[in-house]
Each structure stands twice: as C-alpha cells, then as structure tokens.
mmCIF file of C-alpha atoms in Angstrom:
data_model
loop_
_atom_site.group_PDB
_atom_site.id
_atom_site.type_symbol
_atom_site.label_atom_id
_atom_site.label_comp_id
_atom_site.label_asym_id
_atom_site.label_seq_id
_atom_site.Cartn_x
_atom_site.Cartn_y
_atom_site.Cartn_z
ATOM 1 C CA MET L 1 100.154 48.214 113.268
ATOM 2 C CA ARG L 2 101.494 51.717 112.605
ATOM 3 C CA ARG L 3 103.881 51.263 115.557
ATOM 4 C CA THR L 4 105.008 47.930 114.094
ATOM 5 C CA ILE L 5 105.712 49.501 110.702
ATOM 6 C CA LEU L 6 107.786 52.259 112.349
ATOM 7 C CA LEU L 7 109.762 49.694 114.321
ATOM 8 C CA LEU L 8 110.401 47.638 111.195
ATOM 9 C CA ALA L 9 111.471 50.744 109.279
ATOM 10 C CA SER L 10 113.813 51.761 112.105
ATOM 11 C CA ALA L 11 115.295 48.261 112.218
ATOM 12 C CA ALA L 12 115.791 48.296 108.450
ATOM 13 C CA LEU L 13 117.531 51.666 108.669
ATOM 14 C CA VAL L 14 119.843 50.502 111.464
ATOM 15 C CA GLY L 15 120.602 47.358 109.492
ATOM 16 C CA ALA L 16 121.378 49.355 106.370
ATOM 17 C CA LEU L 17 123.679 51.674 108.312
ATOM 18 C CA SER L 18 125.449 48.778 109.981
ATOM 19 C CA LEU L 19 126.030 47.156 106.602
ATOM 20 C CA SER L 20 127.027 50.256 104.668
ATOM 21 C CA SER L 21 129.026 52.343 107.125
ATOM 22 C CA PRO L 22 132.125 50.116 107.405
ATOM 23 C CA ALA L 23 132.293 49.694 103.636
ATOM 24 C CA ASN L 24 131.889 53.412 103.060
ATOM 25 C CA ALA L 25 134.550 54.121 105.651
ATOM 26 C CA ALA L 26 136.891 51.636 103.992
ATOM 27 C CA ASP L 27 136.224 53.204 100.610
ATOM 28 C CA LYS L 28 137.443 56.562 101.950
ATOM 29 C CA LYS L 29 140.596 55.255 103.623
ATOM 30 C CA PRO L 30 143.822 56.111 101.780
ATOM 31 C CA ILE L 31 145.305 53.488 99.492
ATOM 32 C CA LEU L 32 148.468 52.693 101.423
ATOM 33 C CA ILE L 33 151.808 52.046 99.711
ATOM 34 C CA GLY L 34 154.492 50.242 101.734
ATOM 35 C CA LEU L 35 158.112 51.034 100.899
ATOM 36 C CA ASP L 36 160.681 48.359 101.754
ATOM 37 C CA THR L 37 164.007 50.061 101.100
ATOM 38 C CA PRO L 38 167.410 50.726 102.733
ATOM 39 C CA ILE L 39 166.601 54.207 103.982
ATOM 40 C CA GLN L 40 170.190 55.110 104.956
ATOM 41 C CA LEU L 41 171.419 54.722 101.369
ATOM 42 C CA GLN L 42 170.852 57.083 98.455
ATOM 43 C CA VAL L 43 168.800 54.422 96.664
ATOM 44 C CA GLY L 44 166.444 54.360 99.661
ATOM 45 C CA LYS L 45 166.250 58.119 100.063
ATOM 46 C CA ASP L 46 165.418 58.517 96.373
ATOM 47 C CA THR L 47 162.811 55.740 96.580
ATOM 48 C CA VAL L 48 160.987 57.711 99.278
ATOM 49 C CA ALA L 49 161.396 61.078 97.529
ATOM 50 C CA ALA L 50 160.107 59.841 94.160
ATOM 51 C CA THR L 51 157.204 57.994 95.782
ATOM 52 C CA LYS L 52 156.142 61.180 97.545
ATOM 53 C CA MET L 53 156.414 63.108 94.286
ATOM 54 C CA ALA L 54 154.194 60.627 92.423
ATOM 55 C CA ILE L 55 151.643 60.468 95.257
ATOM 56 C CA ASP L 56 151.395 64.255 95.486
ATOM 57 C CA GLU L 57 150.721 64.479 91.746
ATOM 58 C CA ILE L 58 148.058 61.754 91.814
ATOM 59 C CA ASN L 59 146.344 63.157 94.923
ATOM 60 C CA ALA L 60 146.255 66.631 93.349
ATOM 61 C CA LYS L 61 144.173 65.118 90.547
ATOM 62 C CA GLY L 62 141.694 63.494 92.930
ATOM 63 C CA GLY L 63 143.466 60.261 93.844
ATOM 64 C CA VAL L 64 142.500 56.792 92.649
ATOM 65 C CA LEU L 65 138.902 55.552 92.701
ATOM 66 C CA GLY L 66 138.076 58.634 94.753
ATOM 67 C CA ARG L 67 140.673 57.718 97.411
ATOM 68 C CA LYS L 68 143.925 59.466 98.265
ATOM 69 C CA LEU L 69 147.257 57.668 98.242
ATOM 70 C CA ALA L 70 149.607 57.554 101.238
ATOM 71 C CA TYR L 71 152.841 55.742 102.036
ATOM 72 C CA VAL L 72 154.672 54.192 104.959
ATOM 73 C CA VAL L 73 158.350 53.184 105.054
ATOM 74 C CA ALA L 74 160.158 50.217 106.620
ATOM 75 C CA ASP L 75 163.950 49.938 106.549
ATOM 76 C CA GLU L 76 165.068 46.667 104.964
ATOM 77 C CA GLY L 77 168.747 47.648 105.219
ATOM 78 C CA MET L 78 171.169 45.231 103.603
ATOM 79 C CA ASP L 79 170.268 42.288 105.806
ATOM 80 C CA PRO L 80 167.819 39.463 104.951
ATOM 81 C CA GLN L 81 166.481 39.234 108.513
ATOM 82 C CA LEU L 82 165.856 42.992 108.621
ATOM 83 C CA GLY L 83 164.202 42.758 105.206
ATOM 84 C CA VAL L 84 161.812 40.037 106.328
ATOM 85 C CA SER L 85 160.918 42.091 109.410
ATOM 86 C CA ALA L 86 160.219 45.089 107.173
ATOM 87 C CA ILE L 87 157.879 43.097 104.925
ATOM 88 C CA ASN L 88 156.035 41.568 107.876
ATOM 89 C CA LYS L 89 155.583 44.966 109.521
ATOM 90 C CA LEU L 90 154.235 46.573 106.346
ATOM 91 C CA THR L 91 151.815 43.741 105.566
ATOM 92 C CA SER L 92 150.730 42.550 109.029
ATOM 93 C CA GLU L 93 150.830 45.765 111.070
ATOM 94 C CA ASP L 94 150.395 48.558 108.525
ATOM 95 C CA HIS L 95 148.140 46.506 106.205
ATOM 96 C CA VAL L 96 149.484 48.159 103.062
ATOM 97 C CA ASN L 97 147.719 47.650 99.746
ATOM 98 C CA VAL L 98 150.944 47.302 97.747
ATOM 99 C CA LEU L 99 154.677 47.018 98.359
ATOM 100 C CA ILE L 100 157.281 48.970 96.386
ATOM 101 C CA GLY L 101 161.010 48.655 96.941
ATOM 102 C CA GLY L 102 163.955 46.292 97.085
ATOM 103 C CA TYR L 103 167.673 46.841 96.473
ATOM 104 C CA ASP L 104 169.871 43.940 97.581
ATOM 105 C CA SER L 105 168.926 40.781 95.667
ATOM 106 C CA GLY L 106 169.822 38.480 98.548
ATOM 107 C CA VAL L 107 167.491 40.453 100.828
ATOM 108 C CA THR L 108 164.697 40.388 98.252
ATOM 109 C CA LEU L 109 164.992 36.612 97.792
ATOM 110 C CA ALA L 110 164.635 36.155 101.562
ATOM 111 C CA GLU L 111 161.568 38.407 101.585
ATOM 112 C CA GLU L 112 159.712 36.694 98.745
ATOM 113 C CA PRO L 113 158.061 33.828 100.665
ATOM 114 C CA HIS L 114 156.707 36.380 103.142
ATOM 115 C CA ILE L 115 155.446 38.631 100.353
ATOM 116 C CA ALA L 116 153.702 35.636 98.800
ATOM 117 C CA GLN L 117 152.212 34.568 102.125
ATOM 118 C CA SER L 118 150.780 38.049 102.665
ATOM 119 C CA LYS L 119 149.243 37.995 99.154
ATOM 120 C CA THR L 120 150.384 41.572 98.655
ATOM 121 C CA ILE L 121 151.556 42.852 95.269
ATOM 122 C CA TRP L 122 155.272 43.756 95.292
ATOM 123 C CA LEU L 123 156.704 46.050 92.626
ATOM 124 C CA GLY L 124 160.489 45.732 92.645
ATOM 125 C CA ILE L 125 162.527 48.793 91.758
ATOM 126 C CA GLY L 126 166.074 48.011 92.825
ATOM 127 C CA SER L 127 167.156 44.358 92.915
ATOM 128 C CA ALA L 128 168.346 42.712 89.709
ATOM 129 C CA SER L 129 168.759 38.940 90.182
ATOM 130 C CA PRO L 130 166.777 36.901 87.615
ATOM 131 C CA ASN L 131 166.014 34.413 90.418
ATOM 132 C CA ILE L 132 163.580 36.938 91.920
ATOM 133 C CA THR L 133 161.061 36.675 89.103
ATOM 134 C CA ALA L 134 161.986 33.096 88.162
ATOM 135 C CA LEU L 135 159.864 32.052 91.158
ATOM 136 C CA VAL L 136 156.774 33.360 89.341
ATOM 137 C CA GLY L 137 157.422 30.840 86.582
ATOM 138 C CA ARG L 138 158.040 27.983 88.988
ATOM 139 C CA ASP L 139 154.934 28.515 91.142
ATOM 140 C CA TYR L 140 152.658 31.147 89.618
ATOM 141 C CA ASN L 141 149.790 30.788 92.084
ATOM 142 C CA LYS L 142 152.105 31.388 95.037
ATOM 143 C CA TYR L 143 154.388 34.079 93.586
ATOM 144 C CA LYS L 144 152.110 35.895 91.111
ATOM 145 C CA TYR L 145 152.334 38.973 93.386
ATOM 146 C CA ILE L 146 155.982 39.602 92.382
ATOM 147 C CA PHE L 147 156.755 42.100 89.583
ATOM 148 C CA ARG L 148 160.002 43.832 88.620
ATOM 149 C CA VAL L 149 159.417 47.377 87.377
ATOM 150 C CA ASN L 150 163.084 48.376 87.520
ATOM 151 C CA PRO L 151 165.980 47.731 86.904
ATOM 152 C CA LEU L 152 166.536 45.231 84.104
ATOM 153 C CA ASN L 153 167.441 41.836 85.484
ATOM 154 C CA SER L 154 171.177 41.171 85.572
ATOM 155 C CA ALA L 155 171.102 38.796 82.571
ATOM 156 C CA ARG L 156 169.517 41.531 80.434
ATOM 157 C CA GLN L 157 172.009 44.028 81.809
ATOM 158 C CA ALA L 158 174.795 41.657 80.764
ATOM 159 C CA SER L 159 173.436 41.517 77.210
ATOM 160 C CA GLN L 160 173.415 45.309 77.023
ATOM 161 C CA MET L 161 176.962 45.456 78.415
ATOM 162 C CA VAL L 162 177.952 43.119 75.591
ATOM 163 C CA ASP L 163 176.325 45.522 73.144
ATOM 164 C CA PHE L 164 178.330 48.426 74.611
ATOM 165 C CA ALA L 165 181.563 46.422 74.545
ATOM 166 C CA THR L 166 181.013 45.291 70.957
ATOM 167 C CA HIS L 167 180.178 48.714 69.529
ATOM 168 C CA VAL L 168 182.244 51.031 71.715
ATOM 169 C CA VAL L 169 185.126 49.078 73.296
ATOM 170 C CA LYS L 170 185.841 46.950 70.247
ATOM 171 C CA GLY L 171 184.205 49.022 67.505
ATOM 172 C CA GLU L 172 185.310 52.557 68.460
ATOM 173 C CA LEU L 173 188.380 51.943 70.621
ATOM 174 C CA GLY L 174 189.666 48.848 68.807
ATOM 175 C CA ARG L 175 190.152 46.875 72.025
ATOM 176 C CA ASP L 176 189.112 43.215 72.167
ATOM 177 C CA LYS L 177 190.876 41.852 75.283
ATOM 178 C CA VAL L 178 188.824 42.389 78.428
ATOM 179 C CA ALA L 179 189.270 41.884 82.183
ATOM 180 C CA ILE L 180 186.265 41.632 84.516
ATOM 181 C CA LEU L 181 186.232 42.669 88.180
ATOM 182 C CA GLY L 182 183.030 42.465 90.195
ATOM 183 C CA GLU L 183 181.697 41.986 93.685
ATOM 184 C CA SER L 184 180.558 38.508 94.677
ATOM 185 C CA ALA L 185 176.882 39.362 95.094
ATOM 186 C CA VAL L 186 173.882 37.274 94.017
ATOM 187 C CA TRP L 187 172.981 39.513 91.080
ATOM 188 C CA VAL L 188 176.600 39.634 89.824
ATOM 189 C CA ARG L 189 177.005 35.866 89.933
ATOM 190 C CA GLY L 190 174.027 35.657 87.577
ATOM 191 C CA LEU L 191 175.398 38.364 85.311
ATOM 192 C CA VAL L 192 179.012 37.309 84.676
ATOM 193 C CA PRO L 193 178.416 34.005 82.805
ATOM 194 C CA VAL L 194 176.044 35.758 80.384
ATOM 195 C CA LEU L 195 178.539 38.597 79.959
ATOM 196 C CA VAL L 196 181.509 36.308 79.265
ATOM 197 C CA LYS L 197 179.570 34.196 76.774
ATOM 198 C CA GLY L 198 178.297 37.258 74.943
ATOM 199 C CA LEU L 199 181.729 38.880 74.738
ATOM 200 C CA GLU L 200 183.307 35.734 73.320
ATOM 201 C CA GLN L 201 180.497 35.292 70.798
ATOM 202 C CA ASN L 202 181.241 38.810 69.561
ATOM 203 C CA GLY L 203 184.924 38.216 68.979
ATOM 204 C CA MET L 204 186.277 39.475 72.308
ATOM 205 C CA LYS L 205 188.497 37.595 74.726
ATOM 206 C CA VAL L 206 188.160 37.620 78.516
ATOM 207 C CA VAL L 207 191.769 37.376 79.716
ATOM 208 C CA TYR L 208 191.061 37.764 83.424
ATOM 209 C CA GLN L 209 188.006 37.666 85.683
ATOM 210 C CA GLN L 210 187.615 37.827 89.448
ATOM 211 C CA LEU L 211 184.757 38.329 91.901
ATOM 212 C CA PHE L 212 185.695 39.736 95.304
ATOM 213 C CA ASP L 213 184.016 40.094 98.691
ATOM 214 C CA GLU L 214 181.962 43.290 98.781
ATOM 215 C CA THR L 215 183.561 44.297 102.107
ATOM 216 C CA LEU L 216 187.031 44.460 100.508
ATOM 217 C CA ASN L 217 188.881 47.770 100.912
ATOM 218 C CA ASP L 218 192.300 47.006 99.406
ATOM 219 C CA PHE L 219 191.929 46.476 95.672
ATOM 220 C CA THR L 220 195.585 46.989 94.724
ATOM 221 C CA PRO L 221 196.443 43.259 94.376
ATOM 222 C CA LEU L 222 193.455 42.736 92.056
ATOM 223 C CA LEU L 223 194.337 45.793 90.001
ATOM 224 C CA ALA L 224 197.938 44.562 89.712
ATOM 225 C CA ARG L 225 196.669 41.274 88.268
ATOM 226 C CA VAL L 226 194.472 43.146 85.804
ATOM 227 C CA LYS L 227 197.492 45.238 84.762
ATOM 228 C CA SER L 228 199.606 42.137 84.078
ATOM 229 C CA SER L 229 196.795 40.215 82.317
ATOM 230 C CA GLY L 230 197.218 41.828 78.934
ATOM 231 C CA ALA L 231 193.692 43.262 79.085
ATOM 232 C CA GLN L 232 192.913 46.339 77.011
ATOM 233 C CA PHE L 233 189.696 47.295 78.845
ATOM 234 C CA LEU L 234 188.453 46.641 82.382
ATOM 235 C CA LEU L 235 184.763 45.891 82.870
ATOM 236 C CA THR L 236 183.631 46.601 86.437
ATOM 237 C CA ILE L 237 180.471 45.367 88.201
ATOM 238 C CA LEU L 238 179.911 47.115 91.531
ATOM 239 C CA SER L 239 176.896 47.867 93.685
ATOM 240 C CA HIS L 240 177.501 47.369 97.407
ATOM 241 C CA ALA L 241 181.303 47.578 97.239
ATOM 242 C CA ASN L 242 183.229 50.664 98.368
ATOM 243 C CA SER L 243 183.414 52.391 94.999
ATOM 244 C CA ASP L 244 185.026 55.514 96.454
ATOM 245 C CA VAL L 245 188.067 53.483 97.516
ATOM 246 C CA PHE L 246 188.024 51.271 94.409
ATOM 247 C CA ILE L 247 188.076 54.173 91.939
ATOM 248 C CA LYS L 248 190.696 56.096 93.940
ATOM 249 C CA GLN L 249 192.984 53.051 93.997
ATOM 250 C CA LEU L 250 192.324 52.432 90.301
ATOM 251 C CA TYR L 251 193.293 56.048 89.573
ATOM 252 C CA GLU L 252 196.484 55.668 91.611
ATOM 253 C CA SER L 253 197.366 52.380 89.892
ATOM 254 C CA ARG L 254 197.448 54.072 86.474
ATOM 255 C CA LEU L 255 196.013 51.048 84.696
ATOM 256 C CA PRO L 256 197.166 51.048 81.056
ATOM 257 C CA MET L 257 193.564 50.783 79.835
ATOM 258 C CA PRO L 258 190.194 52.530 79.974
ATOM 259 C CA TYR L 259 187.511 51.064 82.213
ATOM 260 C CA GLY L 260 183.802 51.070 82.953
ATOM 261 C CA GLY L 261 180.685 49.002 83.475
ATOM 262 C CA ILE L 262 178.221 49.018 86.366
ATOM 263 C CA ASP L 263 179.011 51.101 89.438
ATOM 264 C CA VAL L 264 175.853 51.939 91.386
ATOM 265 C CA LYS L 265 177.503 54.395 93.776
ATOM 266 C CA SER L 266 178.995 56.229 90.792
ATOM 267 C CA MET L 267 175.447 56.911 89.613
ATOM 268 C CA THR L 268 175.086 59.494 92.390
ATOM 269 C CA PRO L 269 175.545 63.027 91.041
ATOM 270 C CA ASN L 270 178.302 64.037 93.477
ATOM 271 C CA PHE L 271 180.402 60.860 93.154
ATOM 272 C CA CYS L 272 183.134 62.307 90.931
ATOM 273 C CA SER L 273 183.563 65.508 92.930
ATOM 274 C CA ARG L 274 183.372 63.516 96.173
ATOM 275 C CA ILE L 275 186.574 61.692 95.234
ATOM 276 C CA ASN L 276 188.295 64.832 93.922
ATOM 277 C CA GLY L 277 187.776 64.111 90.224
ATOM 278 C CA ASP L 278 189.488 60.694 90.292
ATOM 279 C CA ALA L 279 186.459 59.218 88.485
ATOM 280 C CA VAL L 280 187.067 61.243 85.309
ATOM 281 C CA GLY L 281 187.282 58.624 82.577
ATOM 282 C CA GLU L 282 185.007 56.116 84.330
ATOM 283 C CA THR L 283 182.070 54.927 82.223
ATOM 284 C CA THR L 284 179.158 53.635 84.255
ATOM 285 C CA VAL L 285 175.679 52.383 83.569
ATOM 286 C CA ASN L 286 172.725 54.614 84.342
ATOM 287 C CA PHE L 287 169.013 54.028 83.847
ATOM 288 C CA ILE L 288 168.016 57.640 83.404
ATOM 289 C CA THR L 289 169.617 60.964 82.627
ATOM 290 C CA ARG L 290 168.394 64.393 81.625
ATOM 291 C CA ALA L 291 167.680 63.451 78.028
ATOM 292 C CA PRO L 292 164.487 63.080 75.949
ATOM 293 C CA ILE L 293 164.198 59.325 76.459
ATOM 294 C CA THR L 294 160.398 59.701 76.711
ATOM 295 C CA PRO L 295 158.228 62.848 76.774
ATOM 296 C CA THR L 296 158.189 62.754 80.598
ATOM 297 C CA THR L 297 161.901 62.146 81.286
ATOM 298 C CA ILE L 298 163.101 65.753 81.441
ATOM 299 C CA PRO L 299 160.024 67.049 83.334
ATOM 300 C CA PHE L 300 160.480 64.253 85.900
ATOM 301 C CA TRP L 301 164.210 64.934 86.197
ATOM 302 C CA ASP L 302 163.838 68.702 86.595
ATOM 303 C CA LYS L 303 161.040 68.423 89.145
ATOM 304 C CA PHE L 304 162.953 65.852 91.199
ATOM 305 C CA VAL L 305 166.050 68.090 91.224
ATOM 306 C CA LYS L 306 163.965 71.140 92.168
ATOM 307 C CA GLU L 307 162.229 69.350 95.056
ATOM 308 C CA ASN L 308 165.235 67.450 96.400
ATOM 309 C CA GLY L 309 168.282 69.493 95.447
ATOM 310 C CA ARG L 310 170.008 66.548 93.766
ATOM 311 C CA ALA L 311 169.817 64.478 90.609
ATOM 312 C CA PRO L 312 168.020 61.122 91.001
ATOM 313 C CA VAL L 313 169.603 57.664 91.134
ATOM 314 C CA TYR L 314 167.963 54.715 89.403
ATOM 315 C CA THR L 315 165.490 53.793 92.144
ATOM 316 C CA ALA L 316 163.830 57.214 91.803
ATOM 317 C CA PRO L 317 162.384 56.646 88.314
ATOM 318 C CA GLY L 318 161.625 53.080 89.403
ATOM 319 C CA ALA L 319 159.553 54.239 92.382
ATOM 320 C CA TYR L 320 157.856 57.031 90.433
ATOM 321 C CA ASN L 321 156.901 54.604 87.658
ATOM 322 C CA ALA L 322 155.772 51.930 90.134
ATOM 323 C CA VAL L 323 153.377 54.285 91.936
ATOM 324 C CA ASN L 324 151.869 55.510 88.664
ATOM 325 C CA LEU L 325 151.673 52.021 87.199
ATOM 326 C CA TYR L 326 149.925 50.670 90.297
ATOM 327 C CA ALA L 327 147.481 53.600 90.302
ATOM 328 C CA TRP L 328 146.734 52.929 86.626
ATOM 329 C CA ALA L 329 146.119 49.219 87.274
ATOM 330 C CA VAL L 330 143.820 49.926 90.248
ATOM 331 C CA GLU L 331 141.771 52.374 88.183
ATOM 332 C CA LYS L 332 141.481 49.784 85.407
ATOM 333 C CA ALA L 333 140.549 47.011 87.838
ATOM 334 C CA GLY L 334 138.111 49.202 89.781
ATOM 335 C CA THR L 335 139.450 47.770 93.037
ATOM 336 C CA THR L 336 142.606 47.373 95.132
ATOM 337 C CA ASP L 337 142.004 43.606 95.452
ATOM 338 C CA ALA L 338 145.193 41.865 94.400
ATOM 339 C CA ASP L 339 143.964 39.400 91.768
ATOM 340 C CA PRO L 340 142.162 41.899 89.495
ATOM 341 C CA VAL L 341 145.071 44.349 89.799
ATOM 342 C CA ILE L 342 147.554 41.593 88.910
ATOM 343 C CA LYS L 343 145.588 40.846 85.743
ATOM 344 C CA GLU L 344 145.781 44.510 84.727
ATOM 345 C CA LEU L 345 149.514 44.692 85.464
ATOM 346 C CA GLU L 346 150.066 41.621 83.297
ATOM 347 C CA THR L 347 148.531 43.461 80.327
ATOM 348 C CA ALA L 348 150.280 46.787 81.015
ATOM 349 C CA ASP L 349 151.993 48.618 78.175
ATOM 350 C CA TYR L 350 152.952 51.674 80.187
ATOM 351 C CA LEU L 351 155.212 54.510 79.040
ATOM 352 C CA GLY L 352 157.256 55.533 82.060
ATOM 353 C CA VAL L 353 159.916 58.192 82.516
ATOM 354 C CA ALA L 354 162.759 55.920 81.345
ATOM 355 C CA GLY L 355 160.992 53.907 78.654
ATOM 356 C CA LYS L 356 158.056 51.609 78.140
ATOM 357 C CA ILE L 357 157.231 49.087 80.889
ATOM 358 C CA LYS L 358 155.801 45.763 79.830
ATOM 359 C CA PHE L 359 156.111 42.478 81.704
ATOM 360 C CA ASP L 360 157.055 39.073 80.348
ATOM 361 C CA LYS L 361 155.418 35.830 81.531
ATOM 362 C CA VAL L 362 157.412 35.812 84.806
ATOM 363 C CA HIS L 363 156.602 39.469 85.531
ATOM 364 C CA ASP L 364 160.042 40.752 84.535
ATOM 365 C CA ASP L 365 160.381 44.097 82.757
ATOM 366 C CA LEU L 366 161.280 43.781 79.090
ATOM 367 C CA ALA L 367 164.240 45.423 77.371
ATOM 368 C CA GLY L 368 164.848 46.492 73.776
ATOM 369 C CA PRO L 369 163.869 49.392 71.509
ATOM 370 C CA GLY L 370 161.381 51.662 73.256
ATOM 371 C CA TYR L 371 161.645 49.838 76.576
ATOM 372 C CA GLN L 372 163.792 50.675 79.608
ATOM 373 C CA ASN L 373 167.435 50.172 78.664
ATOM 374 C CA LEU L 374 170.892 50.879 80.006
ATOM 375 C CA LEU L 375 172.587 54.205 79.369
ATOM 376 C CA PHE L 376 176.390 54.273 79.424
ATOM 377 C CA VAL L 377 177.481 57.564 80.950
ATOM 378 C CA GLN L 378 181.079 58.735 81.373
ATOM 379 C CA TRP L 379 182.516 61.158 83.892
ATOM 380 C CA GLN L 380 184.462 63.690 81.860
ATOM 381 C CA LYS L 381 186.405 66.926 82.450
ATOM 382 C CA GLY L 382 184.992 69.012 85.280
ATOM 383 C CA CYS L 383 183.064 65.970 86.606
ATOM 384 C CA LYS L 384 180.440 66.390 83.904
ATOM 385 C CA ARG L 385 178.412 63.350 82.857
ATOM 386 C CA VAL L 386 178.286 62.543 79.140
ATOM 387 C CA VAL L 387 176.159 59.809 77.552
ATOM 388 C CA VAL L 388 178.399 57.748 75.258
ATOM 389 C CA TRP L 389 176.007 54.876 74.414
ATOM 390 C CA PRO L 390 173.478 54.120 72.947
ATOM 391 C CA LYS L 391 174.288 56.132 69.868
ATOM 392 C CA GLU L 392 170.847 57.715 69.503
ATOM 393 C CA LEU L 393 171.082 59.283 72.981
ATOM 394 C CA ALA L 394 174.827 60.011 73.037
ATOM 395 C CA THR L 395 175.853 63.529 74.005
ATOM 396 C CA GLY L 396 179.559 62.956 73.364
ATOM 397 C CA LYS L 397 182.323 60.470 72.564
ATOM 398 C CA ILE L 398 184.080 58.224 75.052
ATOM 399 C CA ILE L 399 187.431 59.571 76.260
ATOM 400 C CA MET L 400 190.515 57.978 77.812
ATOM 401 C CA PRO L 401 191.254 58.313 81.536
ATOM 402 C CA PRO L 402 193.510 61.356 82.043
ATOM 403 C CA TRP L 403 196.693 59.384 82.766
ATOM 404 C CA LEU L 404 196.448 57.709 79.337
ATOM 405 C CA ASN L 405 196.496 61.119 77.631
ATOM 406 C CA LYS L 406 199.838 62.090 79.175
#
C-alpha cells in the first residue's frame, strides 16, 4: 500500500509538472511586438527607433505582467503585396502578440483582411485614410482588431487645414483665393473633398485644384497653371511624392503667393538644408515639435534626439505612444489575449507625447482640444522651424517666401 501511495504521488507530481511547465514557460516568454513598416524610409526608421526606446523604458521598470517586451520588424515597403507578406510573416511565423505600424494607406487597406484573419491587434501609426477604420464600423466582429493611434485620419486633417486657412491664410494674410495641388493617393482623395467644402463654407474660394501621379518629377506645368489661376495661396498635400524636386521647382517658379499644407518629407529635420534652403517659406503640417504640448513631449523629443542623432518624424511619437498604450491595456486586462485588451483600448483615455489618445466607435483617434492635433510649422531663415499655428503653441508669425520680399 505504501508503494502504491508513492506511485500515485509520483504520478500526481509528473501530471502537475506536465500541466504547469508549458504555461509557466509561456508566462515568461517576451511579449512580442511586430512592426510592419517601410524600413528604408525615415518613417520606418523612426518607427523602429521609437519602439525600441519605449520597450527599453518599460523593460527597465520590470516589463508588463512580469514579462519583458521585445520586437521584430517586417518590411511592408510601399507595395500592397509586400505589406500582406509582412503581416503574414509577423502573425504566422513570428506569432507576435500585437502589430504596430503602417504608412501607405493603400498598403494598409490590403493588409486589413489578413490582420483580421490573424485576430491580432493592429495599432496604426502612419496611414491616414478614413476607410481603414471605417471597416470596424461595417463589420465590428471581424475588424475590431484595427485601431489608429496616429496620425489623424485625412478627413480630420482636412478640417484642421481649414482652420489654419481660415485663421492664418485669410485672417492674418488677407488671402481668400486658394489653389490645391496634391498627389493622387488614397488618403488624399479622401481629404480633398472635405478640404474644399470647408474652405468654401468659411468664405474662401478654390480657384484651381489638381491631383497628380506620385511618381511625377516635372511639376513646372502644374505650377504654371497655379500661377495663372489667380490664386493667392497654394495648399499642398504631399506624402509619397518627390518633395525635394517639387519644392525646388516651386522655388524656381517664383510663384506670386505663399504656400504650405501637408508635406511628409518636409517633416524631416534636414529637409530644408538638404535642398539648399529652397524650402524657406514653406509651411508644413507636423504632429510633434519640441514644445510643451504635454508634460512628456520635450523629454521624449530630447531623448529621441540624444539616442538617434536626429529629430523625430511623426511615426516616432506614434510608435512610442502605441507601445505604451498597448502595455497599459495589457496590464489593465491582466492578459495579452486580444478580446480583453481590445475592451481596455476602447476605454482608453491616455495622455501621450503629442496629446490625449481616445478612440471613437470605429477605433479612430479623436481630435480637438487636448487631443492629438496638427501643428503648422514653417521653415524660416537659416532653415529654422517655427510653429505658426495653433496660436497657443506658436513660436513666431508666418512669413512670406523670400522671393516675395524682394
């Protein structure tokens, strides 16, 4: 009987070990973040750099639920097929717990069915088309995994461009006739109708508008049409287009008007000096600058510059916020399982480095006072960046391009 008891005890111990060991091992594995981003571009490089920065900070404090964070990267490039391959690699081969990334809206839209099929939370930090999160509203159970942390969707960006145009272009400069030039990308096609309607509702007239292929390298015919249109201000909407060439040709054309809008490549800190100062006078949207937007903005900015030797572009605060927001939601949920974490994200009221992050019913980030908003920043003398709008964060007044001062 004693031998029987020992055998039973041994069997119970083996059974307990066989049941508990895999779970305990899983509990100690790192929580793995998958980055789907175009790694050859600055937006991709800054996504990786800011993710690493956030992970290092969290791990130094003990991690999340007693587990460290780690990340793996897959290049989604600017091609939908490459993007789908990146998502499938991260979810099926790397078995990541969460996805963070995105840049090109067309690529993101192609990836979404595969993200949904994998049932992996995706926190977008780069692509702006409203269609991305609209899918959450159309089929919540399938697409509930999709969230946009950054940037504002293009319709909300359009509304804030209208605000800038109304108060600065019309209000300060006294100019109410506007031309619009933008690349024919998915996110821009969703932005322009909202922009035109808003401008006209605020007493401004759009005298010329044209979308062009993003591979275009000769902009002189378009600029000639803008010059002859009677416009008093040119609104630009550029992301993938060759901004270096566009701004150089605009400078050479001596347009009889100031200009500005969205120019993603002009967000990079060396853009103006890279094109020999030809960007002086360009006003471009930014999502963050070294200003006290929130208590953590300047510390984030300074640390990023110290670690990377460059100022961040907009995907950097997006990635940094996304990592911290996900870590917060996992801690609140007590698990990395998607459904409980989704519920926590849906209730988030999180103060990030560029403003408060709160999601609407389709998991889109909200805009408005206290939230993440657009900053309008102008390249001025010496290739210095000056915030000209909104008023409460302005560090200077808008100036004319140099050829208009001669």
